[in-house]
PDB file of C-alpha atoms in Angstrom:
ATOM      1  CA  MET A 102      24.582 -52.466  33.013  1.00 96.00           C
ATOM      2  CA  ASN A 103      25.153 -50.056  30.138  1.00 97.00           C
ATOM      3  CA  ILE A 104      25.443 -51.665  26.706  1.00 98.00           C
ATOM      4  CA  LYS A 105      26.338 -49.817  23.506  1.00 98.00           C
ATOM      5  CA  VAL A 106      25.897 -51.405  20.096  1.00 98.00           C
ATOM      6  CA  ILE A 107      28.172 -49.412  17.821  1.00 98.00           C
ATOM      7  CA  GLY A 108      27.852 -49.199  14.055  1.00 95.00           C
ATOM      8  CA  THR A 109      26.567 -47.059  11.236  1.00 91.00           C
ATOM      9  CA  GLY A 110      23.221 -48.830  10.889  1.00 87.00           C
ATOM     10  CA  CYS A 111      24.205 -51.645   8.547  1.00 91.00           C
ATOM     11  CA  GLU A 112      22.559 -55.096   8.510  1.00 96.00           C
ATOM     12  CA  LYS A 113      25.263 -56.569  10.753  1.00 96.00           C
ATOM     13  CA  CYS A 114      24.843 -53.751  13.265  1.00 96.00           C
ATOM     14  CA  ASP A 115      21.097 -54.347  13.364  1.00 96.00           C
ATOM     15  CA  ALA A 116      21.646 -58.095  13.807  1.00 97.00           C
ATOM     16  CA  LEU A 117      23.989 -57.509  16.756  1.00 98.00           C
ATOM     17  CA  TYR A 118      21.463 -55.111  18.319  1.00 97.00           C
ATOM     18  CA  LYS A 119      18.681 -57.712  18.038  1.00 97.00           C
ATOM     19  CA  ASN A 120      20.925 -60.427  19.491  1.00 98.00           C
ATOM     20  CA  VAL A 121      21.767 -58.157  22.437  1.00 98.00           C
ATOM     21  CA  GLN A 122      18.079 -57.442  23.041  1.00 97.00           C
ATOM     22  CA  ASN A 123      17.237 -61.153  22.957  1.00 97.00           C
ATOM     23  CA  ALA A 124      20.090 -62.061  25.320  1.00 98.00           C
ATOM     24  CA  ILE A 125      19.040 -59.400  27.833  1.00 97.00           C
ATOM     25  CA  LYS A 126      15.445 -60.575  27.611  1.00 96.00           C
ATOM     26  CA  GLU A 127      16.461 -64.209  28.138  1.00 96.00           C
ATOM     27  CA  LEU A 128      18.565 -63.341  31.196  1.00 97.00           C
ATOM     28  CA  ASP A 129      15.869 -60.987  32.527  1.00 96.00           C
ATOM     29  CA  ILE A 130      18.428 -58.422  33.663  1.00 94.00           C
ATOM     30  CA  ASP A 131      18.161 -54.670  33.919  1.00 93.00           C
ATOM     31  CA  ALA A 132      20.300 -53.094  31.225  1.00 96.00           C
ATOM     32  CA  GLU A 133      20.338 -49.894  29.252  1.00 97.00           C
ATOM     33  CA  ILE A 134      20.906 -50.704  25.572  1.00 97.00           C
ATOM     34  CA  GLU A 135      22.039 -47.846  23.369  1.00 97.00           C
ATOM     35  CA  LYS A 136      22.565 -47.864  19.623  1.00 97.00           C
ATOM     36  CA  VAL A 137      25.439 -45.558  18.585  1.00 97.00           C
ATOM     37  CA  GLU A 138      25.192 -44.798  14.860  1.00 96.00           C
ATOM     38  CA  ASP A 139      26.611 -41.283  14.525  1.00 96.00           C
ATOM     39  CA  LEU A 140      30.121 -41.416  13.045  1.00 94.00           C
ATOM     40  CA  ILE A 141      31.429 -38.636  15.294  1.00 95.00           C
ATOM     41  CA  ASP A 142      30.182 -40.454  18.404  1.00 96.00           C
ATOM     42  CA  ILE A 143      31.718 -43.708  17.171  1.00 96.00           C
ATOM     43  CA  VAL A 144      35.103 -42.031  16.707  1.00 94.00           C
ATOM     44  CA  LYS A 145      34.844 -40.414  20.170  1.00 95.00           C
ATOM     45  CA  LEU A 146      34.409 -43.905  21.628  1.00 96.00           C
ATOM     46  CA  GLY A 147      37.627 -44.962  19.878  1.00 94.00           C
ATOM     47  CA  VAL A 148      35.952 -47.678  17.819  1.00 94.00           C
ATOM     48  CA  MET A 149      37.393 -48.318  14.370  1.00 91.00           C
ATOM     49  CA  THR A 150      35.425 -51.390  13.213  1.00 94.00           C
ATOM     50  CA  SER A 151      31.751 -52.174  13.211  1.00 93.00           C
ATOM     51  CA  PRO A 152      29.692 -53.685  14.487  1.00 97.00           C
ATOM     52  CA  SER A 153      31.139 -53.414  17.967  1.00 98.00           C
ATOM     53  CA  LEU A 154      29.819 -53.887  21.472  1.00 98.00           C
ATOM     54  CA  MET A 155      30.711 -51.995  24.637  1.00 98.00           C
ATOM     55  CA  VAL A 156      29.628 -53.090  28.088  1.00 97.00           C
ATOM     56  CA  ASP A 157      30.026 -50.551  30.889  1.00 97.00           C
ATOM     57  CA  GLY A 158      32.569 -48.601  28.828  1.00 96.00           C
ATOM     58  CA  LYS A 159      34.712 -51.601  27.886  1.00 97.00           C
ATOM     59  CA  LEU A 160      34.956 -52.773  24.261  1.00 97.00           C
ATOM     60  CA  VAL A 161      34.140 -56.502  24.344  1.00 97.00           C
ATOM     61  CA  ILE A 162      33.341 -57.354  20.712  1.00 97.00           C
ATOM     62  CA  SER A 163      34.645 -55.653  17.600  1.00 96.00           C
ATOM     63  CA  GLY A 164      34.096 -56.216  13.902  1.00 96.00           C
ATOM     64  CA  ARG A 165      31.628 -59.096  14.050  1.00 96.00           C
ATOM     65  CA  VAL A 166      28.105 -60.138  14.976  1.00 97.00           C
ATOM     66  CA  ALA A 167      28.081 -62.144  18.192  1.00 97.00           C
ATOM     67  CA  LYS A 168      25.489 -64.895  18.460  1.00 97.00           C
ATOM     68  CA  MET A 169      22.885 -64.672  21.181  1.00 94.00           C
ATOM     69  CA  GLU A 170      24.370 -67.660  23.052  1.00 95.00           C
ATOM     70  CA  GLU A 171      27.756 -65.915  23.238  1.00 97.00           C
ATOM     71  CA  LEU A 172      26.117 -62.739  24.500  1.00 97.00           C
ATOM     72  CA  VAL A 173      24.208 -64.620  27.208  1.00 96.00           C
ATOM     73  CA  LYS A 174      27.524 -65.995  28.524  1.00 96.00           C
ATOM     74  CA  LEU A 175      29.104 -62.541  28.320  1.00 96.00           C
ATOM     75  CA  PHE A 176      26.311 -60.800  30.239  1.00 96.00           C
ATOM     76  CA  ARG A 177      26.137 -63.373  33.047  1.00 91.00           C
TER      77      ARG A 177
END
């Protein structure tokens, strides 16, 4: 599973990244978690709001911080 946390490094982006890490740890699954903070890379991905979350190339969350419980359900 390839997970991208997309945002410019703000507090909300960091919170989403931590929630993703905790959800992956709780589920004990193998996943590559990448933080995309470069504005050019964000635009190339077609993301216009942050924080956002992509799983295997699909945008699943945009413009908000998902709670860990929501992420656990999403990753199952």
